[in-house]
PDB file of C-alpha atoms and ligand atoms in Angstrom:
ATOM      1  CA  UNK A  20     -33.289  16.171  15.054  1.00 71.00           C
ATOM      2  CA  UNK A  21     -31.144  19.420  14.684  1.00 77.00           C
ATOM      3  CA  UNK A  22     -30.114  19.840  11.148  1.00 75.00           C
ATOM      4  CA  UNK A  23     -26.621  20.136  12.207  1.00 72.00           C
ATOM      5  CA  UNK A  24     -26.381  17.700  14.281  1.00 69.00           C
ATOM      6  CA  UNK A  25     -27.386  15.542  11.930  1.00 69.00           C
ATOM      7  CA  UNK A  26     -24.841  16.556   9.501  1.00 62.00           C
ATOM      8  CA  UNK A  27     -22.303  15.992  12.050  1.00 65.00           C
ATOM      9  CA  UNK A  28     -23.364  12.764  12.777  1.00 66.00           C
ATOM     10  CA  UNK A  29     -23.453  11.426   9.261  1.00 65.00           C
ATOM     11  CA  UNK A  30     -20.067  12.911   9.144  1.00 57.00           C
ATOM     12  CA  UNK A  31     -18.787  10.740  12.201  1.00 60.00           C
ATOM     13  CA  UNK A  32     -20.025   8.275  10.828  1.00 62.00           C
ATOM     14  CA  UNK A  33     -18.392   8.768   7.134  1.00 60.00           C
ATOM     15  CA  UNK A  34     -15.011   9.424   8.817  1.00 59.00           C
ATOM     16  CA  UNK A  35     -15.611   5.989  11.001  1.00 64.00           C
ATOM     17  CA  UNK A  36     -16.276   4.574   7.908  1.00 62.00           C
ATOM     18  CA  UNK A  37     -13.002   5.709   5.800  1.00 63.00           C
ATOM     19  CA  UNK A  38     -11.171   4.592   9.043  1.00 64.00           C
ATOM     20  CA  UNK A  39     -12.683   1.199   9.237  1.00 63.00           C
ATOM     21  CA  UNK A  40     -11.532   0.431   5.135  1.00 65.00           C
ATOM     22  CA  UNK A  41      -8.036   1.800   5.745  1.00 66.00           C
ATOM     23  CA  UNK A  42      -7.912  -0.770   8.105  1.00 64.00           C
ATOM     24  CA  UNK A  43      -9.598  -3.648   6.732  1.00 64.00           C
ATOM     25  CA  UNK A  44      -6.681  -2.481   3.685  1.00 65.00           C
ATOM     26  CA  UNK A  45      -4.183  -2.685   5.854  1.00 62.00           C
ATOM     27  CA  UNK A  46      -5.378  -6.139   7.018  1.00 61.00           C
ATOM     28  CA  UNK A  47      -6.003  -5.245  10.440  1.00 61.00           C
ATOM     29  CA  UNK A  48      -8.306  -7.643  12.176  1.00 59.00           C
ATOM     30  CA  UNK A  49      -7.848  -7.541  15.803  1.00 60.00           C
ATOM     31  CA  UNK A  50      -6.572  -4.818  18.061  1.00 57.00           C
ATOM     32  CA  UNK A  51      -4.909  -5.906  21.433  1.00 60.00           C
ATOM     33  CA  UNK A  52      -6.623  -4.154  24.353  1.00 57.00           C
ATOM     34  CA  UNK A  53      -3.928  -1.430  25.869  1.00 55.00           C
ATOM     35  CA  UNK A  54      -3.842  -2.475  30.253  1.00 60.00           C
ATOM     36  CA  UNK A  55      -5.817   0.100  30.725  1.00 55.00           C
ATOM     37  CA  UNK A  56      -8.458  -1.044  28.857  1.00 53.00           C
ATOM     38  CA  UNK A  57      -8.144  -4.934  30.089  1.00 58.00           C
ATOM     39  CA  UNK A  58      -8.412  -3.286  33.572  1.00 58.00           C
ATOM     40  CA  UNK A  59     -11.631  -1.794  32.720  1.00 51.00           C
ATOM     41  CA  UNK A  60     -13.005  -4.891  30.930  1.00 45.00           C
ATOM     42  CA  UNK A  61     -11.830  -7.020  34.016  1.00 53.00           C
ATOM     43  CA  UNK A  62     -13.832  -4.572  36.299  1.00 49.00           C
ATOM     44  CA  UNK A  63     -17.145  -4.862  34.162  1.00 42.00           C
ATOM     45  CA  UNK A  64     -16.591  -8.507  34.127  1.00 43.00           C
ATOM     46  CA  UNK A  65     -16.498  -9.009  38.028  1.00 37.00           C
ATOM     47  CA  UNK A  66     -19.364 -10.848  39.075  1.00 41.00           C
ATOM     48  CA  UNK A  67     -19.709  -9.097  42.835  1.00 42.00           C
ATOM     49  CA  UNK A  68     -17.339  -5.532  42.469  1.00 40.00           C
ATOM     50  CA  UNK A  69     -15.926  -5.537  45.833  1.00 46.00           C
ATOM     51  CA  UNK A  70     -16.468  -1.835  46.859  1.00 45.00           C
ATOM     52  CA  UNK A  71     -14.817   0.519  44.047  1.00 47.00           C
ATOM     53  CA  UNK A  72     -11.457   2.421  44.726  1.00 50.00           C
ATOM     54  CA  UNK A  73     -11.541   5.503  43.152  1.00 48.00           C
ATOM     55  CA  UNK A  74     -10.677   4.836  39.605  1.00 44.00           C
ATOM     56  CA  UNK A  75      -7.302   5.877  38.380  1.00 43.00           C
ATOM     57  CA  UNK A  76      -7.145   8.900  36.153  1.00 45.00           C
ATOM     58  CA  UNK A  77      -7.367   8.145  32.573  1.00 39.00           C
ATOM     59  CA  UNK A  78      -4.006   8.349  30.557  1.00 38.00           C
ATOM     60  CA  UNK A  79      -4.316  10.796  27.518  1.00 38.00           C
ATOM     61  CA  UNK A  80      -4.451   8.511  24.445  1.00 37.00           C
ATOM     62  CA  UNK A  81      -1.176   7.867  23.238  1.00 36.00           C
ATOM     63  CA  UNK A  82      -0.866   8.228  18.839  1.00 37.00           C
ATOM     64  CA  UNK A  83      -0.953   4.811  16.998  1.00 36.00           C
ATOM     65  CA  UNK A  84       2.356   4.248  16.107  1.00 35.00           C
ATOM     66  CA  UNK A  85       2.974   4.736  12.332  1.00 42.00           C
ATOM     67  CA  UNK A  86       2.770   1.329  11.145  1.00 47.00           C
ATOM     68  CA  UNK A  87       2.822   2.343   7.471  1.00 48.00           C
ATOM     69  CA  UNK A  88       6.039   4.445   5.403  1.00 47.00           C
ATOM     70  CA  UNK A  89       5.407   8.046   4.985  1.00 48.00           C
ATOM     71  CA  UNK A  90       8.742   9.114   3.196  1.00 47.00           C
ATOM     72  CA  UNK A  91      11.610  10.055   5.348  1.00 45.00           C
ATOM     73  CA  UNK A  92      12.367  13.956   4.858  1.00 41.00           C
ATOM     74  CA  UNK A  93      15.586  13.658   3.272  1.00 46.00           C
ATOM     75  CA  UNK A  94      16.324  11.163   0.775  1.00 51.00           C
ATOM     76  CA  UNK A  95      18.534   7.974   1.163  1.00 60.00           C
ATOM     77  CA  UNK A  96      22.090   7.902  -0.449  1.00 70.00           C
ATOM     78  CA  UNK A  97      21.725   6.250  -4.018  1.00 81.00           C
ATOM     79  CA  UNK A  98      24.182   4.285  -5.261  1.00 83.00           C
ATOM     80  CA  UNK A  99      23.738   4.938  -8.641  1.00 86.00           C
ATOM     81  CA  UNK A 100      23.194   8.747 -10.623  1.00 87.00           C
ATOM     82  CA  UNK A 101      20.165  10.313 -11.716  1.00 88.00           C
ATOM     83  CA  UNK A 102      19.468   8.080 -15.035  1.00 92.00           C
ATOM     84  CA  UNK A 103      20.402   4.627 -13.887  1.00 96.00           C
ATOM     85  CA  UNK A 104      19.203   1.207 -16.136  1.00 97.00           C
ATOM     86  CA  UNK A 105      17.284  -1.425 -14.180  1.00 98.00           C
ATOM     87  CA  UNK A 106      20.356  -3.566 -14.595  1.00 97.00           C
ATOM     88  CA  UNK A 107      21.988  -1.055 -12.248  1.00 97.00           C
ATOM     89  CA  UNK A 108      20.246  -0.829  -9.661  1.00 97.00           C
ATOM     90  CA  UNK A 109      19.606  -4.586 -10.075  1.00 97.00           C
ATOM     91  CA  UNK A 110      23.272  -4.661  -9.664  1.00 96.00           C
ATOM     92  CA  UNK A 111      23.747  -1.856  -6.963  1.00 96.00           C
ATOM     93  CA  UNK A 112      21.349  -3.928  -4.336  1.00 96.00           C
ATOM     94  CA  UNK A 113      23.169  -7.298  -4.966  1.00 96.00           C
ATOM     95  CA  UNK A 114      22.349 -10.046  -2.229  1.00 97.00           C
ATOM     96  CA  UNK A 115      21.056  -7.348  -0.323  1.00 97.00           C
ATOM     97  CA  UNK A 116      21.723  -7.075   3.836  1.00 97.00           C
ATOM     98  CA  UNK A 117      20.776  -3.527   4.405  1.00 96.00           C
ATOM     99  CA  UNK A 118      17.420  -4.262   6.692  1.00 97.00           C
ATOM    100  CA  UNK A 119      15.918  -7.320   8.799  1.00 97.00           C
ATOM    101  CA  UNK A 120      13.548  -8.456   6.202  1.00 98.00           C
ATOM    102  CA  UNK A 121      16.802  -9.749   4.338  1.00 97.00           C
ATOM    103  CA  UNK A 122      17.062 -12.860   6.929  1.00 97.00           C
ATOM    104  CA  UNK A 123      13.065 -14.542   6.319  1.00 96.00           C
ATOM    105  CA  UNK A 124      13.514 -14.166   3.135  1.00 98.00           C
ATOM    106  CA  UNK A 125      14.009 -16.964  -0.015  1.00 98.00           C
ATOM    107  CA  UNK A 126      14.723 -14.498  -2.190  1.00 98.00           C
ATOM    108  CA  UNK A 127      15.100 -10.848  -3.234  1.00 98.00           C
ATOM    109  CA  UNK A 128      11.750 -10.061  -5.885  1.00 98.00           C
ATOM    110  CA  UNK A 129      13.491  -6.939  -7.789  1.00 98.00           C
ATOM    111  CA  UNK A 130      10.836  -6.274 -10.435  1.00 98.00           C
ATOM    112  CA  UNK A 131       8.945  -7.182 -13.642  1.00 98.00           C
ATOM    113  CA  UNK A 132       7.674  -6.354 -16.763  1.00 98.00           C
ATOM    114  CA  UNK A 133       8.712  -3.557 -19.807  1.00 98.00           C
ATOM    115  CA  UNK A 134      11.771  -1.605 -18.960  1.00 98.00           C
ATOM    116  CA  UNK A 135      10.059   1.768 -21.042  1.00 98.00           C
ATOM    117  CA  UNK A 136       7.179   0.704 -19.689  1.00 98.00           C
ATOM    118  CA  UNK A 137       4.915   3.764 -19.492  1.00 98.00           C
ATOM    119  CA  UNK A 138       2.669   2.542 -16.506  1.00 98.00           C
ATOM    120  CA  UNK A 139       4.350   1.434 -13.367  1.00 98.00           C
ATOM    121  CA  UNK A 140       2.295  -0.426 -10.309  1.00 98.00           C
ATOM    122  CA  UNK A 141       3.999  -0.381  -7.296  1.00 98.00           C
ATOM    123  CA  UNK A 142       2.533  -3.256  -4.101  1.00 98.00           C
ATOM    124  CA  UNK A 143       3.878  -3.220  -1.038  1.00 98.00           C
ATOM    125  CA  UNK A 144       6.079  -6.058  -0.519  1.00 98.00           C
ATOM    126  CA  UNK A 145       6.375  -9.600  -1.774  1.00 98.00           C
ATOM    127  CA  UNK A 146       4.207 -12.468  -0.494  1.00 97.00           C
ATOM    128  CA  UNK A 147       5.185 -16.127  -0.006  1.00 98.00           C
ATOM    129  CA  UNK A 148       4.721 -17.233  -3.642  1.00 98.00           C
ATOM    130  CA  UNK A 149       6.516 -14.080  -4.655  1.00 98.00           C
ATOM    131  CA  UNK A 150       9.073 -15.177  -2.091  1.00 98.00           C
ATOM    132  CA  UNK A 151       9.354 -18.741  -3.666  1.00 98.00           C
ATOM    133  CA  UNK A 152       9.050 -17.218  -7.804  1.00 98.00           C
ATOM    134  CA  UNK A 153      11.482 -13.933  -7.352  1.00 98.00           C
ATOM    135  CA  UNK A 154       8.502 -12.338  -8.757  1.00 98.00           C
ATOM    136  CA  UNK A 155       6.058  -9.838  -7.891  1.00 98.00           C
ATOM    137  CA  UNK A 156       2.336 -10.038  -7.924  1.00 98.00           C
ATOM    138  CA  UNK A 157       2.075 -13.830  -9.092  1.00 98.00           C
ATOM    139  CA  UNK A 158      -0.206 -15.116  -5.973  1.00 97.00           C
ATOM    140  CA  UNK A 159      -3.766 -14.690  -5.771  1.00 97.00           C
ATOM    141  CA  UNK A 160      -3.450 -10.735  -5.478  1.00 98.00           C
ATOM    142  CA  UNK A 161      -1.225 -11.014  -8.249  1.00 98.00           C
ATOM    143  CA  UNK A 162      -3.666 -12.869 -10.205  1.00 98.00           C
ATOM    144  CA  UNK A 163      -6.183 -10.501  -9.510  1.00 97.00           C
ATOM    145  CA  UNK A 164      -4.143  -7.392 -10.355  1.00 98.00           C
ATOM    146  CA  UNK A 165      -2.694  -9.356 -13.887  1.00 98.00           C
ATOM    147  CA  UNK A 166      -6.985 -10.248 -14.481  1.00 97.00           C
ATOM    148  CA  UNK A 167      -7.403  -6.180 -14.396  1.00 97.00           C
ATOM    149  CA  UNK A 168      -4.409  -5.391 -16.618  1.00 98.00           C
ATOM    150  CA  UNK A 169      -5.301  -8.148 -18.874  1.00 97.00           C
ATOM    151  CA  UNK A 170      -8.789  -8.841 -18.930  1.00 95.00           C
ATOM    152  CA  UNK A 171     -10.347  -5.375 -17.663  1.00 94.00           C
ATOM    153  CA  UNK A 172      -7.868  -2.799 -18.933  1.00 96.00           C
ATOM    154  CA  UNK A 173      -6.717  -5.044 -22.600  1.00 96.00           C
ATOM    155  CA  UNK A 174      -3.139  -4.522 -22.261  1.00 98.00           C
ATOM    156  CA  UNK A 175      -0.512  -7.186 -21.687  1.00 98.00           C
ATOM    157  CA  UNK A 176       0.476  -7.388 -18.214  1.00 98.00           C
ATOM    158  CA  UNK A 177       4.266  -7.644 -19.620  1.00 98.00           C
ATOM    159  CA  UNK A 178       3.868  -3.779 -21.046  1.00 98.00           C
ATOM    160  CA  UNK A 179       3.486  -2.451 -17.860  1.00 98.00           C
ATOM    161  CA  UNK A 180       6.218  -2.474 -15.081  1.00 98.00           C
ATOM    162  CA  UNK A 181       5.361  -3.920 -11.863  1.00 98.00           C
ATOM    163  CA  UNK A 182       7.536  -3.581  -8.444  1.00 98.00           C
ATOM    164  CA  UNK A 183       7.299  -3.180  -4.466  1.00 98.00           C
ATOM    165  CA  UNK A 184       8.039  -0.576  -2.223  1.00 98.00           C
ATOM    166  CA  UNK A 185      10.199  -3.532  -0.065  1.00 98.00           C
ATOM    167  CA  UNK A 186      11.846  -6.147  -2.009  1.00 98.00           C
ATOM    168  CA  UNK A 187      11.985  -8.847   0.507  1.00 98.00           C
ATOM    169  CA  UNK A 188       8.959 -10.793   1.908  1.00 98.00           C
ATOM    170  CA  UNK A 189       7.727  -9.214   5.351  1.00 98.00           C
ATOM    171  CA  UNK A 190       7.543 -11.865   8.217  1.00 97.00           C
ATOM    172  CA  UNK A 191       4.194 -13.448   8.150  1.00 95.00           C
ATOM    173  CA  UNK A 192       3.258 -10.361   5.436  1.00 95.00           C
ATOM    174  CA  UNK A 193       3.158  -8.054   7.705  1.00 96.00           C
ATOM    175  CA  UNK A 194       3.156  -4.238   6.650  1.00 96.00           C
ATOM    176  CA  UNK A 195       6.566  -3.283   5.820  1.00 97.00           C
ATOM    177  CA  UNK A 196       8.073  -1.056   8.458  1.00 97.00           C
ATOM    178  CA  UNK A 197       9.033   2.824   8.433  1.00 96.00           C
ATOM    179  CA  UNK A 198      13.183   1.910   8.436  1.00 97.00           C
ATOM    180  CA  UNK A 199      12.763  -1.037   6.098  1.00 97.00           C
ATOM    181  CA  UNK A 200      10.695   0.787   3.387  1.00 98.00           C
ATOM    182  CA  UNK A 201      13.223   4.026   3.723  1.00 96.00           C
ATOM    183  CA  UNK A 202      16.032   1.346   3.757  1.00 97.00           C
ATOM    184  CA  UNK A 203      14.617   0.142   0.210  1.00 97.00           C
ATOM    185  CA  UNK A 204      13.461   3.379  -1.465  1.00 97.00           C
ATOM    186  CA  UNK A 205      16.552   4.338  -3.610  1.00 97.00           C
ATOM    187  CA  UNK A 206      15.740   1.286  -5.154  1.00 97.00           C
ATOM    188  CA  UNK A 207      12.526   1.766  -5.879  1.00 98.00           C
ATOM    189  CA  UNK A 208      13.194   5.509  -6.550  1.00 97.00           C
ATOM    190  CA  UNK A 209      15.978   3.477  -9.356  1.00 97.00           C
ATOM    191  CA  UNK A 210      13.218   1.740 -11.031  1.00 98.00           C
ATOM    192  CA  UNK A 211      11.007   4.507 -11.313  1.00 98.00           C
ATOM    193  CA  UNK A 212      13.898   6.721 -12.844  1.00 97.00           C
ATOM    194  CA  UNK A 213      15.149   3.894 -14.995  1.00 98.00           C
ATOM    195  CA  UNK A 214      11.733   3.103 -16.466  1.00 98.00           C
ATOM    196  CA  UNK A 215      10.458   6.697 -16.241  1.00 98.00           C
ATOM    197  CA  UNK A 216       6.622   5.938 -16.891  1.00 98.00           C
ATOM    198  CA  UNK A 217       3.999   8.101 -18.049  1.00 98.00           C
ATOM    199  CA  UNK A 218       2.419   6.892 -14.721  1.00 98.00           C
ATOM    200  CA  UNK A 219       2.517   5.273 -11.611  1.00 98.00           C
ATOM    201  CA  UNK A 220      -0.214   3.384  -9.912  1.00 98.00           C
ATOM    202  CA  UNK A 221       0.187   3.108  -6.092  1.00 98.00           C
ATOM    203  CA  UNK A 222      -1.454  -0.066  -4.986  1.00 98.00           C
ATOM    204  CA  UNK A 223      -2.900   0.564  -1.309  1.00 97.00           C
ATOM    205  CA  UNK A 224      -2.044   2.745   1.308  1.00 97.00           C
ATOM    206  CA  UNK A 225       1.948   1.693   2.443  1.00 97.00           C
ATOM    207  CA  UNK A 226       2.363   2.237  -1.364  1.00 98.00           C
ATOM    208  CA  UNK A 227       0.455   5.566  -1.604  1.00 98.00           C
ATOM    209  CA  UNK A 228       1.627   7.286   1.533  1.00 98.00           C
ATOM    210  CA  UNK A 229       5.495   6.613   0.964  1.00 98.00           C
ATOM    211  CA  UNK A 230       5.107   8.292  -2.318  1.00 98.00           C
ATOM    212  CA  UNK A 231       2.967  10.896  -0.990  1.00 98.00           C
ATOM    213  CA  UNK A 232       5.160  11.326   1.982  1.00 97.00           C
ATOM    214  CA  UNK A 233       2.408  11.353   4.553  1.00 96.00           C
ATOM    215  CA  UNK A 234       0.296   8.561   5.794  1.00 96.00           C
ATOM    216  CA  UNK A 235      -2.560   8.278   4.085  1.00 96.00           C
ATOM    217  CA  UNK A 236      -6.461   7.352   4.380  1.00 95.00           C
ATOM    218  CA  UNK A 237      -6.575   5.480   0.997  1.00 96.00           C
ATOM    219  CA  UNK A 238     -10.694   5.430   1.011  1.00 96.00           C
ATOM    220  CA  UNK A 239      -9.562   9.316   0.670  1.00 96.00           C
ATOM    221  CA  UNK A 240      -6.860   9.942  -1.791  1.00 97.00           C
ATOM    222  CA  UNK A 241      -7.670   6.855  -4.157  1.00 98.00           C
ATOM    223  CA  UNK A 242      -8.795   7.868  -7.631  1.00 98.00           C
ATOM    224  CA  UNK A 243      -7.564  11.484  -6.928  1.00 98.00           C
ATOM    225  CA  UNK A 244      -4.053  12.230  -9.353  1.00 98.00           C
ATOM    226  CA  UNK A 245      -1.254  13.181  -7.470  1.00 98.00           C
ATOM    227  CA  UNK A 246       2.388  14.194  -7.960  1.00 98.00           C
ATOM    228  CA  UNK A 247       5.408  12.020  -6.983  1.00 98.00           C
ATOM    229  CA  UNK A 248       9.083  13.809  -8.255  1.00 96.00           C
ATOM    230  CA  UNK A 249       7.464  14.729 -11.512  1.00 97.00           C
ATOM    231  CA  UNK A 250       5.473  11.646 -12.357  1.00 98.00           C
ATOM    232  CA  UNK A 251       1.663  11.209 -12.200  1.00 98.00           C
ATOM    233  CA  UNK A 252       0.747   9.403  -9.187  1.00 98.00           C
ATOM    234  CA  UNK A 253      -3.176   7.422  -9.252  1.00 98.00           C
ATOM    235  CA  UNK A 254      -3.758   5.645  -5.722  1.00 98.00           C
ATOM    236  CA  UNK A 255      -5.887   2.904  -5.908  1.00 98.00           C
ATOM    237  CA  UNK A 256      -6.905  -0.118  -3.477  1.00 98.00           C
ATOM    238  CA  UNK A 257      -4.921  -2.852  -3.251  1.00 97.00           C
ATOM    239  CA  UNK A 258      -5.346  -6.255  -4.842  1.00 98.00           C
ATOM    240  CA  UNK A 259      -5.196  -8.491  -2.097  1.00 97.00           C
ATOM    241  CA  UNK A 260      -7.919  -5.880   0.048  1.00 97.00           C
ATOM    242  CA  UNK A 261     -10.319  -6.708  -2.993  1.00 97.00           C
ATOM    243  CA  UNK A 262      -9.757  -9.956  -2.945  1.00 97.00           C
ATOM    244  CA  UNK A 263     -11.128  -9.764   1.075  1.00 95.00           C
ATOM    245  CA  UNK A 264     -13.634  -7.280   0.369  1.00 94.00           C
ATOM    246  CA  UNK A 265     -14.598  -8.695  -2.931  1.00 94.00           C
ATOM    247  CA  UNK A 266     -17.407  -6.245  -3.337  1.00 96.00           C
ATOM    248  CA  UNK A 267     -18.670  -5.100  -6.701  1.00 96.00           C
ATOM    249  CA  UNK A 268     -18.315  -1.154  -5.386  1.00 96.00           C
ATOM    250  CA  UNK A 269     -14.982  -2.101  -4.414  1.00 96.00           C
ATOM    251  CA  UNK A 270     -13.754  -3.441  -8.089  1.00 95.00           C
ATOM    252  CA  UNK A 271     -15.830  -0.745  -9.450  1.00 96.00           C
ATOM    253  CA  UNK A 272     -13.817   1.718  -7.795  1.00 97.00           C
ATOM    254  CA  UNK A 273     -10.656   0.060  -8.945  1.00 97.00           C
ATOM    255  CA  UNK A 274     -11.535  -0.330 -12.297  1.00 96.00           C
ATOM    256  CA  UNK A 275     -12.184   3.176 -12.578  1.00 97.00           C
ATOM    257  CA  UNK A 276      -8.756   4.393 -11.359  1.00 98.00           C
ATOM    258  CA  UNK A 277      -7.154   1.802 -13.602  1.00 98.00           C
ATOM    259  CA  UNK A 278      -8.981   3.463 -16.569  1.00 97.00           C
ATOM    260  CA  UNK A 279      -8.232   6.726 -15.730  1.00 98.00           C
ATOM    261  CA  UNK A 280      -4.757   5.574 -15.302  1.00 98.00           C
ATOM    262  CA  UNK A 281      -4.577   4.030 -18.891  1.00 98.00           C
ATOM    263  CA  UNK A 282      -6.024   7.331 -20.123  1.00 98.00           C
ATOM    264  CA  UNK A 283      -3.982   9.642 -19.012  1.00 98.00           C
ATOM    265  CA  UNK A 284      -1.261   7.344 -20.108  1.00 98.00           C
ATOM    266  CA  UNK A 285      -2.321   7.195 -23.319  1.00 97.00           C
ATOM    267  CA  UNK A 286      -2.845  11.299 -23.397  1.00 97.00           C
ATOM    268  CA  UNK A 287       0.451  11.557 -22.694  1.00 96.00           C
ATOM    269  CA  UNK A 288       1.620   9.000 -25.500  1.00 94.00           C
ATOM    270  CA  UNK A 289       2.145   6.106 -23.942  1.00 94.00           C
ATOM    271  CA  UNK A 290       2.105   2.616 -25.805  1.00 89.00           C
ATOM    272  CA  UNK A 291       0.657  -0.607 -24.851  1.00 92.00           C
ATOM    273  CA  UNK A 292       0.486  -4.468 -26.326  1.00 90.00           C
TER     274      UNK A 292
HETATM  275  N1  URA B 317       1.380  -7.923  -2.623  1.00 64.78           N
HETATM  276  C1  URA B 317       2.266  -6.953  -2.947  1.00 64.78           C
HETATM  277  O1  URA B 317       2.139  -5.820  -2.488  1.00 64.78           O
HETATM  278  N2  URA B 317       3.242  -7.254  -3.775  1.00 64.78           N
HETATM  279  C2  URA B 317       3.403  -8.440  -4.306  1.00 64.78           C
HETATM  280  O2  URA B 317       4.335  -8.624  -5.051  1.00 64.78           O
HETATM  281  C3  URA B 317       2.463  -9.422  -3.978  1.00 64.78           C
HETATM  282  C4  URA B 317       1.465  -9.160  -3.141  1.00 64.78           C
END
């Protein structure tokens, strides 16, 4: 075969690849089939195809709509100044109304961990035992991501700080969407100023693309350093996508943005337990 086709082939195939994680991260499972395509499936199935009309003209494929939170342009009002305590913007969100997610929920799950803490994780929103607890990352991905701080990384999970980009439980955990996470991200924007870390690991994609401000391939960007406001950024994979694709090159890859997240951490002075 022709050399370059073959090296655009293999790179087809890496990009279908990178597309196929993202959306096994995202938890995508099943895509519903547009009418266009159900009237095309219907044709094929059609035991004796009565003689064909001329088939309609293909629409142009319309863009996915964004499903995950790249960062709205200009930023949200913030009810609090520049160098706000967690108490404050604990305070400033109250029993919080501002988006839909505040009528499934139990309760709101603010945050957790060391106030100074010099490595922050942000998730993407809280799950049902979060719901129940008012805590983040204390179901199974929880368990998994306290196992890695604990066990693989030897630090105690209450040195770091850990938060969400929403801080009410999605419906049925679905991704957060674009007006709820922009609804939430002074808050989260708070937290990161309050605690000012030495760094910030974004767990999965909704995480990683709000604070990149672009939607994100996270097969792409994780384990690469980036820049949010001043504050060292490492993207990583998200617990609960380990947990279903509990492959050893999967918490390899994890594990090595963790330690290079603890490193650079530690370069820059920070302190652990
Ligand atoms: N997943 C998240 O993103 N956050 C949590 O708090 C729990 C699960």
């Amino acid at each position: 075969m022709d050399r370059s086709l073959a090296a655009e082939l293999r790179a087809a195939v890496e990009t279908a690849r990178e597309q196929l994680r993202d959306w096994l991260e995202e938890g995508v499972e099943a895509f519903e089939r547009s009418a266009a395509q159900q009237a095309a499936f219907a044709d094929v199935a059609e035991p004796a195809p009565a003689p064909r009309e001329p088939r309609p003209a293909r629409k142009p494929r319309e863009a996915e709509p964004t499903r995950t939170a790249p960062a709205p342009s200009v930023a949200a009002p913030r009810p609090f100044g520049p160098h706000p305590t967690l108490d404050e913007v604990r305070a400033s969100l109250g029993d919080c109304r501002r988006c839909r997610l505040a009528e499934g929920r139990t309760q709101l799950v603010f945050g957790d961990g060391n106030p100074e803490a010099d490595i922050l994780f942000v998730g993407e929103g809280p799950g049902e035992q979060e719901d129940l607890q008012g805590l983040p990352f204390v179901g199974r991905a929880g368990e998994l991501l306290t196992q890695m701080i604990e066990r693989g990384l030897g630090i105690a999970r209450r040195s770091v700080y850990i938060c969400n980009i929403v801080k009410c439980r999605p419906p049925q955990n679905r991704t957060p969407l674009a007006d709820e996470v922009s609804t939430c991200r002074p808050f989260l924007d708070g937290q990161i100023d309050a605690v000012r870390p030495k760094v910030i690991v974004a767990l999965g994609k909704p995480a990683t693309s709000l604070l990149l401000g672009r939607d994100v391939s996270i097969t792409r960007v994780r384990g690469v350093w980036q820049d949010y406001r001043g504050f060292a950024v490492m993207p990583t994979f998200h617990p609960a996508f380990v947990l279903r694709q509990y492959t050893p090159e999967n918490r390899r890859l994890v594990w090595e943005d963790l330690k290079s997240a603890l490193g650079r951490a530690r370069e820059l002075g920070g302190r652990f337990e």
